[in-house]
PDB file of C-alpha atoms in Angstrom:
ATOM      1  CA  MET A   1      71.955   7.167  47.483  1.00 67.00           C
ATOM      2  CA  ARG A   2      74.312   9.129  49.753  1.00 78.00           C
ATOM      3  CA  LEU A   3      75.390  10.388  46.439  1.00 83.00           C
ATOM      4  CA  ILE A   4      72.119  11.743  45.290  1.00 88.00           C
ATOM      5  CA  ILE A   5      71.300  13.713  48.101  1.00 86.00           C
ATOM      6  CA  PRO A   6      74.184  16.033  47.990  1.00 86.00           C
ATOM      7  CA  VAL A   7      73.661  16.767  44.433  1.00 89.00           C
ATOM      8  CA  VAL A   8      69.961  17.218  44.565  1.00 90.00           C
ATOM      9  CA  ILE A   9      70.872  20.049  47.391  1.00 90.00           C
ATOM     10  CA  ILE A  10      73.308  21.311  45.453  1.00 90.00           C
ATOM     11  CA  LEU A  11      70.809  22.115  41.930  1.00 93.00           C
ATOM     12  CA  LEU A  12      68.434  22.924  44.407  1.00 94.00           C
ATOM     13  CA  GLY A  13      70.633  25.901  46.179  1.00 94.00           C
ATOM     14  CA  SER A  14      71.937  26.914  42.869  1.00 94.00           C
ATOM     15  CA  LEU A  15      68.635  26.961  41.400  1.00 94.00           C
ATOM     16  CA  VAL A  16      67.395  29.562  44.081  1.00 94.00           C
ATOM     17  CA  GLY A  17      70.870  31.952  43.476  1.00 92.00           C
ATOM     18  CA  ALA A  18      70.048  32.118  39.538  1.00 93.00           C
ATOM     19  CA  ALA A  19      66.320  33.000  40.875  1.00 93.00           C
ATOM     20  CA  VAL A  20      67.840  35.378  43.268  1.00 92.00           C
ATOM     21  CA  CYS A  21      69.959  36.843  40.861  1.00 91.00           C
ATOM     22  CA  TYR A  22      67.215  37.468  38.406  1.00 91.00           C
ATOM     23  CA  LEU A  23      65.350  39.580  40.563  1.00 90.00           C
ATOM     24  CA  PHE A  24      67.978  41.989  41.475  1.00 87.00           C
ATOM     25  CA  LYS A  25      68.342  41.702  37.864  1.00 83.00           C
ATOM     26  CA  GLN A  26      72.406  41.371  37.779  1.00 74.00           C
ATOM     27  CA  THR A  27      75.069  40.658  34.755  1.00 76.00           C
ATOM     28  CA  GLN A  28      76.299  37.222  33.981  1.00 78.00           C
ATOM     29  CA  SER A  29      79.100  37.203  35.833  1.00 77.00           C
ATOM     30  CA  THR A  30      77.022  37.653  38.848  1.00 85.00           C
ATOM     31  CA  MET A  31      75.108  34.761  38.296  1.00 89.00           C
ATOM     32  CA  ARG A  32      77.746  32.474  38.362  1.00 89.00           C
ATOM     33  CA  LEU A  33      78.622  33.660  41.630  1.00 90.00           C
ATOM     34  CA  SER A  34      75.347  33.753  42.814  1.00 91.00           C
ATOM     35  CA  LEU A  35      75.100  29.664  41.654  1.00 91.00           C
ATOM     36  CA  ALA A  36      78.250  29.289  43.727  1.00 93.00           C
ATOM     37  CA  SER A  37      76.647  30.707  46.452  1.00 94.00           C
ATOM     38  CA  GLY A  38      73.439  29.586  46.327  1.00 93.00           C
ATOM     39  CA  ALA A  39      74.845  25.849  46.393  1.00 94.00           C
ATOM     40  CA  ALA A  40      77.205  27.005  49.681  1.00 95.00           C
ATOM     41  CA  GLY A  41      74.091  28.641  51.039  1.00 95.00           C
ATOM     42  CA  ALA A  42      71.889  25.443  51.468  1.00 94.00           C
ATOM     43  CA  PHE A  43      74.538  23.676  52.983  1.00 92.00           C
ATOM     44  CA  ALA A  44      75.131  26.218  55.433  1.00 93.00           C
ATOM     45  CA  GLY A  45      71.110  26.624  55.669  1.00 92.00           C
ATOM     46  CA  LEU A  46      71.497  22.391  56.703  1.00 90.00           C
ATOM     47  CA  VAL A  47      74.700  22.922  58.844  1.00 91.00           C
ATOM     48  CA  ILE A  48      72.792  25.433  60.797  1.00 92.00           C
ATOM     49  CA  ARG A  49      69.327  23.261  61.156  1.00 90.00           C
ATOM     50  CA  ASP A  50      71.313  20.266  62.601  1.00 87.00           C
ATOM     51  CA  ALA A  51      73.336  22.211  64.969  1.00 91.00           C
ATOM     52  CA  MET A  52      70.295  24.082  66.281  1.00 90.00           C
ATOM     53  CA  ASP A  53      68.545  21.339  66.384  1.00 85.00           C
ATOM     54  CA  ILE A  54      65.372  22.414  64.566  1.00 83.00           C
ATOM     55  CA  THR A  55      63.019  19.964  63.722  1.00 82.00           C
ATOM     56  CA  ALA A  56      60.028  21.735  61.943  1.00 82.00           C
ATOM     57  CA  GLY A  57      58.678  20.441  59.062  1.00 80.00           C
ATOM     58  CA  GLY A  58      59.211  16.855  59.648  1.00 81.00           C
ATOM     59  CA  PRO A  59      63.281  15.656  58.442  1.00 80.00           C
ATOM     60  CA  ALA A  60      62.406  16.020  54.617  1.00 82.00           C
ATOM     61  CA  GLY A  61      60.475  19.320  55.050  1.00 87.00           C
ATOM     62  CA  GLY A  62      62.521  20.646  57.160  1.00 87.00           C
ATOM     63  CA  ALA A  63      65.742  20.244  55.478  1.00 87.00           C
ATOM     64  CA  LEU A  64      64.144  21.357  52.166  1.00 90.00           C
ATOM     65  CA  ILE A  65      63.310  24.455  54.042  1.00 91.00           C
ATOM     66  CA  ALA A  66      66.321  25.203  55.658  1.00 91.00           C
ATOM     67  CA  ALA A  67      68.176  24.727  52.283  1.00 92.00           C
ATOM     68  CA  VAL A  68      66.187  27.226  50.326  1.00 94.00           C
ATOM     69  CA  LEU A  69      66.312  29.564  53.193  1.00 94.00           C
ATOM     70  CA  GLY A  70      70.190  29.360  53.445  1.00 94.00           C
ATOM     71  CA  ALA A  71      70.693  30.053  49.581  1.00 95.00           C
ATOM     72  CA  VAL A  72      68.363  32.892  49.339  1.00 95.00           C
ATOM     73  CA  ILE A  73      70.354  34.368  52.350  1.00 95.00           C
ATOM     74  CA  ALA A  74      73.413  34.057  51.214  1.00 95.00           C
ATOM     75  CA  SER A  75      73.060  34.706  47.414  1.00 94.00           C
ATOM     76  CA  GLY A  76      70.895  37.792  48.736  1.00 93.00           C
ATOM     77  CA  LEU A  77      74.066  39.038  50.888  1.00 94.00           C
ATOM     78  CA  LEU A  78      76.016  38.799  47.536  1.00 92.00           C
ATOM     79  CA  ASN A  79      73.470  39.943  45.406  1.00 90.00           C
ATOM     80  CA  ILE A  80      73.226  43.394  47.381  1.00 91.00           C
ATOM     81  CA  TYR A  81      77.073  43.600  48.015  1.00 91.00           C
ATOM     82  CA  PHE A  82      77.554  43.834  44.116  1.00 87.00           C
ATOM     83  CA  LYS A  83      74.163  45.724  44.015  1.00 86.00           C
ATOM     84  CA  LEU A  84      76.330  48.224  46.149  1.00 88.00           C
ATOM     85  CA  ARG A  85      79.568  48.146  44.668  1.00 85.00           C
ATOM     86  CA  THR A  86      77.980  49.373  40.956  1.00 79.00           C
ATOM     87  CA  ALA A  87      76.143  52.139  42.548  1.00 71.00           C
TER      88      ALA A  87
END
């Protein structure tokens, strides 16, 4: 169980990163970076949630919301950077 939850969080963050990359209509090379930044952002969202002691949404719901928001912010910033770099 201790190994399954981090894998689920990584997969959730990667899927959110792929969705954000799809919304920005980026290339295949950016997709790989969006997957990685989504996974890292999901963990960052959880760390920030724990550090700020946010309890909204309950234990499981709040963790999922924090992971998704962290992944959206991280992959969104990455895609905005690449969009501005290629423009």
